[in-house]
PDB file of C-alpha atoms in Angstrom:
ATOM      1  CA  MET A 416     121.331 154.201  79.711  1.00 34.00           C
ATOM      2  CA  ILE A 417     123.924 153.024  77.199  1.00 32.00           C
ATOM      3  CA  GLN A 418     126.473 152.461  79.935  1.00 35.00           C
ATOM      4  CA  SER A 419     123.919 150.614  82.041  1.00 34.00           C
ATOM      5  CA  GLY A 420     122.927 148.463  79.075  1.00 35.00           C
ATOM      6  CA  SER A 421     126.570 147.723  78.276  1.00 35.00           C
ATOM      7  CA  LEU A 422     127.231 146.720  81.880  1.00 33.00           C
ATOM      8  CA  HIS A 423     124.173 144.472  81.874  1.00 38.00           C
ATOM      9  CA  THR A 424     125.251 142.817  78.626  1.00 38.00           C
ATOM     10  CA  SER A 425     128.785 142.315  79.919  1.00 41.00           C
ATOM     11  CA  THR A 426     127.467 140.798  83.145  1.00 42.00           C
ATOM     12  CA  CYS A 427     125.217 138.397  81.233  1.00 46.00           C
ATOM     13  CA  ARG A 428     128.075 137.294  79.003  1.00 49.00           C
ATOM     14  CA  GLU A 429     130.274 136.725  82.041  1.00 51.00           C
ATOM     15  CA  ARG A 430     127.577 134.614  83.633  1.00 49.00           C
ATOM     16  CA  GLU A 431     127.169 132.630  80.414  1.00 52.00           C
ATOM     17  CA  ARG A 432     130.920 131.959  80.281  1.00 53.00           C
ATOM     18  CA  GLN A 433     130.882 130.904  83.924  1.00 53.00           C
ATOM     19  CA  THR A 434     127.945 128.571  83.305  1.00 49.00           C
ATOM     20  CA  GLU A 435     129.671 127.029  80.268  1.00 51.00           C
ATOM     21  CA  THR A 436     132.835 126.472  82.324  1.00 48.00           C
ATOM     22  CA  GLU A 437     130.873 124.816  85.135  1.00 48.00           C
ATOM     23  CA  THR A 438     129.039 122.626  82.620  1.00 46.00           C
ATOM     24  CA  GLU A 439     132.325 121.504  81.065  1.00 47.00           C
ATOM     25  CA  GLN A 440     133.748 120.732  84.514  1.00 45.00           C
ATOM     26  CA  ASP A 441     130.644 118.721  85.418  1.00 45.00           C
ATOM     27  CA  ALA A 442     130.891 116.801  82.152  1.00 42.00           C
ATOM     28  CA  THR A 443     134.429 115.665  82.938  1.00 40.00           C
ATOM     29  CA  LEU A 444     133.232 114.194  86.237  1.00 42.00           C
ATOM     30  CA  GLN A 445     130.356 112.198  84.761  1.00 49.00           C
ATOM     31  CA  SER A 446     130.448 108.410  84.596  1.00 54.00           C
ATOM     32  CA  PRO A 447     129.837 106.575  81.314  1.00 53.00           C
ATOM     33  CA  LEU A 448     126.317 107.103  80.058  1.00 54.00           C
ATOM     34  CA  SER A 449     123.666 104.600  81.046  1.00 55.00           C
ATOM     35  CA  LEU A 450     122.336 102.258  78.407  1.00 54.00           C
ATOM     36  CA  VAL A 451     119.090 104.015  77.516  1.00 63.00           C
ATOM     37  CA  CYS A 452     117.500 102.333  74.508  1.00 66.00           C
ATOM     38  CA  ALA A 453     114.324 103.853  73.090  1.00 72.00           C
ATOM     39  CA  VAL A 454     114.187 101.643  70.017  1.00 76.00           C
ATOM     40  CA  GLY A 455     111.049  99.596  69.560  1.00 77.00           C
ATOM     41  CA  SER A 456     107.278  99.668  69.470  1.00 83.00           C
ATOM     42  CA  GLN A 457     104.324  97.320  69.757  1.00 85.00           C
ATOM     43  CA  ASP A 458     105.113  95.989  66.286  1.00 88.00           C
ATOM     44  CA  THR A 459     108.930  96.131  66.339  1.00 86.00           C
ATOM     45  CA  VAL A 460     110.987  92.959  66.603  1.00 87.00           C
ATOM     46  CA  LEU A 461     114.627  93.518  67.583  1.00 87.00           C
ATOM     47  CA  SER A 462     117.082  91.207  65.882  1.00 91.00           C
ATOM     48  CA  ASP A 463     120.269  89.993  67.564  1.00 93.00           C
ATOM     49  CA  ASN A 464     122.201  92.529  65.503  1.00 92.00           C
ATOM     50  CA  ASP A 465     119.858  95.335  66.658  1.00 90.00           C
ATOM     51  CA  ILE A 466     120.517  94.425  70.286  1.00 91.00           C
ATOM     52  CA  LYS A 467     124.283  94.215  69.805  1.00 93.00           C
ATOM     53  CA  THR A 468     124.309  97.558  67.977  1.00 90.00           C
ATOM     54  CA  HIS A 469     123.200  99.249  71.184  1.00 89.00           C
ATOM     55  CA  LEU A 470     124.832  96.928  73.720  1.00 92.00           C
ATOM     56  CA  ILE A 471     128.416  96.692  72.455  1.00 93.00           C
ATOM     57  CA  PRO A 472     129.195 100.461  72.328  1.00 92.00           C
ATOM     58  CA  PHE A 473     127.950 100.758  75.902  1.00 91.00           C
ATOM     59  CA  LEU A 474     130.246  97.954  77.077  1.00 94.00           C
ATOM     60  CA  GLU A 475     133.145  99.451  75.139  1.00 94.00           C
ATOM     61  CA  SER A 476     132.638 102.770  76.952  1.00 92.00           C
ATOM     62  CA  LEU A 477     133.258 101.022  80.284  1.00 92.00           C
ATOM     63  CA  GLY A 478     136.786  99.960  79.382  1.00 92.00           C
ATOM     64  CA  PRO A 479     138.630  96.759  80.373  1.00 94.00           C
ATOM     65  CA  ARG A 480     137.563  94.753  83.427  1.00 95.00           C
ATOM     66  CA  GLU A 481     138.878  91.818  85.427  1.00 95.00           C
ATOM     67  CA  ASP A 482     135.647  90.957  87.228  1.00 96.00           C
ATOM     68  CA  VAL A 483     132.040  91.194  86.009  1.00 97.00           C
ATOM     69  CA  LEU A 484     128.872  90.354  87.942  1.00 97.00           C
ATOM     70  CA  ILE A 485     125.691  90.026  85.847  1.00 97.00           C
ATOM     71  CA  LEU A 486     122.261  90.260  87.480  1.00 97.00           C
ATOM     72  CA  PRO A 487     119.595  88.998  85.070  1.00 97.00           C
ATOM     73  CA  PRO A 488     116.003  88.153  86.035  1.00 96.00           C
ATOM     74  CA  ASP A 489     115.036  84.509  86.510  1.00 95.00           C
ATOM     75  CA  TYR A 490     113.057  82.169  84.280  1.00 94.00           C
ATOM     76  CA  THR A 491     109.774  83.951  84.990  1.00 94.00           C
ATOM     77  CA  ARG A 492     111.076  86.738  82.702  1.00 94.00           C
ATOM     78  CA  LEU A 493     112.140  84.440  79.870  1.00 92.00           C
ATOM     79  CA  PRO A 494     110.439  86.506  77.085  1.00 91.00           C
ATOM     80  CA  SER A 495     112.434  89.614  78.085  1.00 90.00           C
ATOM     81  CA  GLN A 496     115.501  88.360  76.145  1.00 92.00           C
ATOM     82  CA  ALA A 497     117.580  89.058  79.242  1.00 95.00           C
ATOM     83  CA  GLY A 498     119.122  85.609  78.851  1.00 96.00           C
ATOM     84  CA  LYS A 499     120.206  86.446  75.305  1.00 96.00           C
ATOM     85  CA  ILE A 500     121.640  89.808  76.429  1.00 96.00           C
ATOM     86  CA  THR A 501     123.558  88.029  79.197  1.00 97.00           C
ATOM     87  CA  ARG A 502     124.999  85.669  76.585  1.00 97.00           C
ATOM     88  CA  PHE A 503     126.025  88.567  74.343  1.00 97.00           C
ATOM     89  CA  ILE A 504     127.838  90.171  77.281  1.00 97.00           C
ATOM     90  CA  ALA A 505     129.667  86.916  78.022  1.00 97.00           C
ATOM     91  CA  GLU A 506     130.664  86.675  74.351  1.00 96.00           C
ATOM     92  CA  TYR A 507     131.908  90.274  74.305  1.00 96.00           C
ATOM     93  CA  TYR A 508     134.155  89.604  77.307  1.00 96.00           C
ATOM     94  CA  ASN A 509     135.549  86.408  75.719  1.00 95.00           C
ATOM     95  CA  PHE A 510     133.997  84.272  78.450  1.00 94.00           C
ATOM     96  CA  ILE A 511     132.268  82.002  75.930  1.00 94.00           C
ATOM     97  CA  ASP A 512     132.501  81.575  72.177  1.00 90.00           C
ATOM     98  CA  ASP A 513     130.076  83.134  69.735  1.00 82.00           C
ATOM     99  CA  ASP A 514     127.572  80.327  69.139  1.00 65.00           C
ATOM    100  CA  GLU A 515     126.931  81.614  65.615  1.00 59.00           C
ATOM    101  CA  ALA A 516     130.598  81.897  64.618  1.00 53.00           C
ATOM    102  CA  ASP A 517     130.529  78.761  62.459  1.00 52.00           C
ATOM    103  CA  ASP A 518     127.670  80.176  60.389  1.00 57.00           C
ATOM    104  CA  LYS A 519     129.477  83.428  59.584  1.00 57.00           C
ATOM    105  CA  SER A 520     131.701  84.265  56.655  1.00 62.00           C
ATOM    106  CA  GLU A 521     135.356  85.142  57.275  1.00 61.00           C
ATOM    107  CA  PRO A 522     134.714  88.940  56.946  1.00 61.00           C
ATOM    108  CA  GLU A 523     131.849  88.624  59.443  1.00 60.00           C
ATOM    109  CA  ARG A 524     134.031  86.640  61.871  1.00 56.00           C
ATOM    110  CA  LYS A 525     136.797  89.230  61.538  1.00 55.00           C
ATOM    111  CA  LYS A 526     134.331  92.034  62.277  1.00 56.00           C
ATOM    112  CA  ALA A 527     133.015  90.125  65.284  1.00 53.00           C
ATOM    113  CA  ARG A 528     136.527  89.790  66.705  1.00 51.00           C
ATOM    114  CA  THR A 529     137.057  93.555  66.511  1.00 56.00           C
ATOM    115  CA  THR A 530     133.917  94.172  68.590  1.00 80.00           C
ATOM    116  CA  LYS A 531     135.119  92.113  71.535  1.00 92.00           C
ATOM    117  CA  SER A 532     136.805  93.302  74.696  1.00 91.00           C
ATOM    118  CA  SER A 533     140.584  93.228  74.967  1.00 90.00           C
ATOM    119  CA  SER A 534     140.164  91.770  78.454  1.00 91.00           C
ATOM    120  CA  LYS A 535     138.884  88.381  79.596  1.00 93.00           C
ATOM    121  CA  PRO A 536     137.322  88.924  83.024  1.00 95.00           C
ATOM    122  CA  ASN A 537     135.925  86.390  85.414  1.00 95.00           C
ATOM    123  CA  ILE A 538     132.126  86.422  85.062  1.00 97.00           C
ATOM    124  CA  THR A 539     129.568  85.538  87.723  1.00 97.00           C
ATOM    125  CA  ILE A 540     125.852  85.336  86.935  1.00 98.00           C
ATOM    126  CA  LEU A 541     123.442  85.868  89.822  1.00 97.00           C
ATOM    127  CA  PRO A 542     119.817  85.486  88.680  1.00 97.00           C
ATOM    128  CA  ALA A 543     117.616  87.909  90.636  1.00 95.00           C
ATOM    129  CA  LEU A 544     115.323  85.296  92.159  1.00 95.00           C
ATOM    130  CA  GLY A 545     113.856  87.392  94.937  1.00 93.00           C
ATOM    131  CA  THR A 546     112.003  84.746  96.939  1.00 94.00           C
ATOM    132  CA  HIS A 547     111.510  82.445  93.919  1.00 95.00           C
ATOM    133  CA  ALA A 548     112.885  78.915  93.768  1.00 95.00           C
ATOM    134  CA  PRO A 549     116.353  78.456  92.204  1.00 96.00           C
ATOM    135  CA  MET A 550     116.451  77.951  88.447  1.00 96.00           C
ATOM    136  CA  THR A 551     116.776  74.360  87.268  1.00 96.00           C
ATOM    137  CA  GLU A 552     119.471  73.187  84.874  1.00 95.00           C
ATOM    138  CA  THR A 553     116.852  72.941  82.136  1.00 97.00           C
ATOM    139  CA  GLN A 554     115.673  76.501  82.752  1.00 97.00           C
ATOM    140  CA  ILE A 555     119.241  77.860  82.733  1.00 97.00           C
ATOM    141  CA  ARG A 556     119.950  76.101  79.441  1.00 97.00           C
ATOM    142  CA  SER A 557     116.699  77.331  77.898  1.00 97.00           C
ATOM    143  CA  MET A 558     117.191  80.950  78.984  1.00 96.00           C
ATOM    144  CA  PHE A 559     120.963  81.463  78.741  1.00 97.00           C
ATOM    145  CA  GLY A 560     122.003  78.925  76.109  1.00 96.00           C
ATOM    146  CA  ASP A 561     124.191  75.834  76.031  1.00 96.00           C
ATOM    147  CA  GLU A 562     127.545  77.647  76.170  1.00 96.00           C
ATOM    148  CA  LEU A 563     126.856  79.246  79.561  1.00 96.00           C
ATOM    149  CA  ALA A 564     124.971  76.216  80.890  1.00 96.00           C
ATOM    150  CA  ASP A 565     127.915  73.936  80.053  1.00 95.00           C
ATOM    151  CA  LYS A 566     130.549  76.311  81.454  1.00 94.00           C
ATOM    152  CA  LYS A 567     132.045  74.360  84.378  1.00 89.00           C
ATOM    153  CA  ASP A 568     135.745  75.252  84.354  1.00 80.00           C
ATOM    154  CA  PRO A 569     136.642  75.690  87.142  1.00 83.00           C
ATOM    155  CA  CYS A 570     132.990  75.970  88.235  1.00 90.00           C
ATOM    156  CA  SER A 571     129.634  77.140  86.959  1.00 94.00           C
ATOM    157  CA  PRO A 572     129.286  80.935  86.631  1.00 96.00           C
ATOM    158  CA  PHE A 573     125.745  80.715  88.009  1.00 97.00           C
ATOM    159  CA  VAL A 574     125.220  81.512  91.699  1.00 96.00           C
ATOM    160  CA  VAL A 575     121.934  80.904  93.532  1.00 96.00           C
ATOM    161  CA  HIS A 576     120.506  83.837  95.486  1.00 96.00           C
ATOM    162  CA  ASP A 577     119.546  82.695  99.006  1.00 95.00           C
ATOM    163  CA  TRP A 578     117.221  85.428 100.249  1.00 94.00           C
ATOM    164  CA  ARG A 579     117.140  84.020 103.764  1.00 94.00           C
ATOM    165  CA  ASN A 580     120.856  83.655 104.467  1.00 95.00           C
ATOM    166  CA  HIS A 581     122.938  85.451 101.833  1.00 95.00           C
ATOM    167  CA  VAL A 582     121.753  89.026 102.303  1.00 96.00           C
ATOM    168  CA  VAL A 583     123.086  92.022 104.193  1.00 96.00           C
ATOM    169  CA  THR A 584     121.071  94.925 105.596  1.00 96.00           C
ATOM    170  CA  ILE A 585     122.502  98.202 104.295  1.00 95.00           C
ATOM    171  CA  GLY A 586     119.886 100.573 105.719  1.00 96.00           C
ATOM    172  CA  HIS A 587     116.221 101.008 106.521  1.00 97.00           C
ATOM    173  CA  ALA A 588     113.260 102.681 104.871  1.00 97.00           C
ATOM    174  CA  PRO A 589     111.811 105.090 107.487  1.00 97.00           C
ATOM    175  CA  ALA A 590     108.569 104.144 109.198  1.00 97.00           C
ATOM    176  CA  ASN A 591     106.639 107.076 107.734  1.00 97.00           C
ATOM    177  CA  MET A 592     107.583 106.045 104.196  1.00 97.00           C
ATOM    178  CA  VAL A 593     106.570 102.438 104.860  1.00 97.00           C
ATOM    179  CA  SER A 594     103.294 103.568 106.392  1.00 97.00           C
ATOM    180  CA  ALA A 595     102.487 105.771 103.398  1.00 97.00           C
ATOM    181  CA  ALA A 596     103.338 102.997 100.926  1.00 96.00           C
ATOM    182  CA  THR A 597     101.169 100.434 102.744  1.00 97.00           C
ATOM    183  CA  ASP A 598      98.240 102.749 103.583  1.00 97.00           C
ATOM    184  CA  GLY A 599      99.077 102.420 107.261  1.00 96.00           C
ATOM    185  CA  MET A 600      99.065  98.609 107.382  1.00 97.00           C
ATOM    186  CA  VAL A 601     102.760  98.550 108.327  1.00 96.00           C
ATOM    187  CA  LYS A 602     104.081 101.353 110.522  1.00 95.00           C
ATOM    188  CA  GLN A 603     107.632 100.263 111.268  1.00 96.00           C
ATOM    189  CA  GLN A 604     110.908 100.854 109.471  1.00 97.00           C
ATOM    190  CA  TRP A 605     111.781  98.250 106.877  1.00 96.00           C
ATOM    191  CA  PRO A 606     115.252  96.829 106.156  1.00 95.00           C
ATOM    192  CA  ALA A 607     116.877  97.461 102.779  1.00 95.00           C
ATOM    193  CA  GLN A 608     118.792  94.289 101.928  1.00 95.00           C
ATOM    194  CA  LEU A 609     121.180  93.206  99.186  1.00 94.00           C
ATOM    195  CA  ASN A 610     122.786  89.945  98.265  1.00 96.00           C
ATOM    196  CA  LYS A 611     126.131  89.796 100.062  1.00 96.00           C
ATOM    197  CA  LEU A 612     128.025  89.118  96.850  1.00 95.00           C
ATOM    198  CA  VAL A 613     126.703  92.331  95.280  1.00 95.00           C
ATOM    199  CA  TRP A 614     127.588  94.366  98.369  1.00 95.00           C
ATOM    200  CA  GLU A 615     131.087  92.907  98.639  1.00 94.00           C
ATOM    201  CA  LYS A 616     131.906  93.888  95.053  1.00 93.00           C
ATOM    202  CA  ARG A 617     132.377  97.463  96.319  1.00 90.00           C
ATOM    203  CA  HIS A 618     135.813  96.450  97.580  1.00 90.00           C
ATOM    204  CA  TYR A 619     138.755  95.390  95.444  1.00 88.00           C
ATOM    205  CA  ASN A 620     142.550  95.231  95.635  1.00 90.00           C
ATOM    206  CA  PRO A 621     144.092  97.523  92.961  1.00 90.00           C
ATOM    207  CA  GLN A 622     147.316  95.507  93.149  1.00 89.00           C
ATOM    208  CA  LYS A 623     145.533  92.339  92.042  1.00 90.00           C
ATOM    209  CA  GLN A 624     142.588  93.892  90.208  1.00 92.00           C
ATOM    210  CA  PRO A 625     143.386  97.210  88.486  1.00 93.00           C
ATOM    211  CA  HIS A 626     139.766  98.047  87.696  1.00 93.00           C
ATOM    212  CA  LYS A 627     136.673  98.058  89.872  1.00 93.00           C
ATOM    213  CA  SER A 628     134.282  95.133  89.566  1.00 95.00           C
ATOM    214  CA  LEU A 629     131.540  95.783  87.042  1.00 95.00           C
ATOM    215  CA  ILE A 630     127.946  94.988  88.085  1.00 95.00           C
ATOM    216  CA  LEU A 631     125.428  94.830  85.255  1.00 95.00           C
ATOM    217  CA  SER A 632     121.713  94.623  86.041  1.00 93.00           C
ATOM    218  CA  ILE A 633     119.909  93.179  83.024  1.00 91.00           C
ATOM    219  CA  GLY A 634     116.276  94.193  82.697  1.00 76.00           C
ATOM    220  CA  GLN A 635     115.614  94.893  86.365  1.00 65.00           C
TER     221      GLN A 635
END
């Protein structure tokens, strides 16, 4: 019985060591953690500093980039603060200046500089319109701020999503899934489509662009 118990204990320990090794190996293959923020409640109001406290470390974990595509919602989601988050991302990547820099003390400005990316990527902003009308200049300025609205060199970072012409079909939802989701009203397969610009960001030339393009979906 003692020998059997010793063998069982040894086998369990070996399995535990094997599991720990596999877990460590899996951990080394994981991508940077997603930005999961559980801060807030019905009565909580997040300040700009609160948002940056969670946003900046996430961006830092992604490393330097040469190309960033931001996908915020459109003006119908103005209260979501997605426009403000988009602006903070642009500030972090040195695409625009901090619009509050003049109001900060020198120690605060120095601290702000240390929380910015070492790279200065090209940034494109593609509001997720769906089938909505394009955002107006006034709406862009109201949601994303003057710095991004006035950015015109060499062109505006904002791109209009054309859901009729600028999409690519990347697959299809099977007919049985569509039928179940529509209570049998539609019984055919349905195309899964993406904006062409998003789909094309999968490809890059390492000789010209050392890092993959970064696509950030804000509040989708």
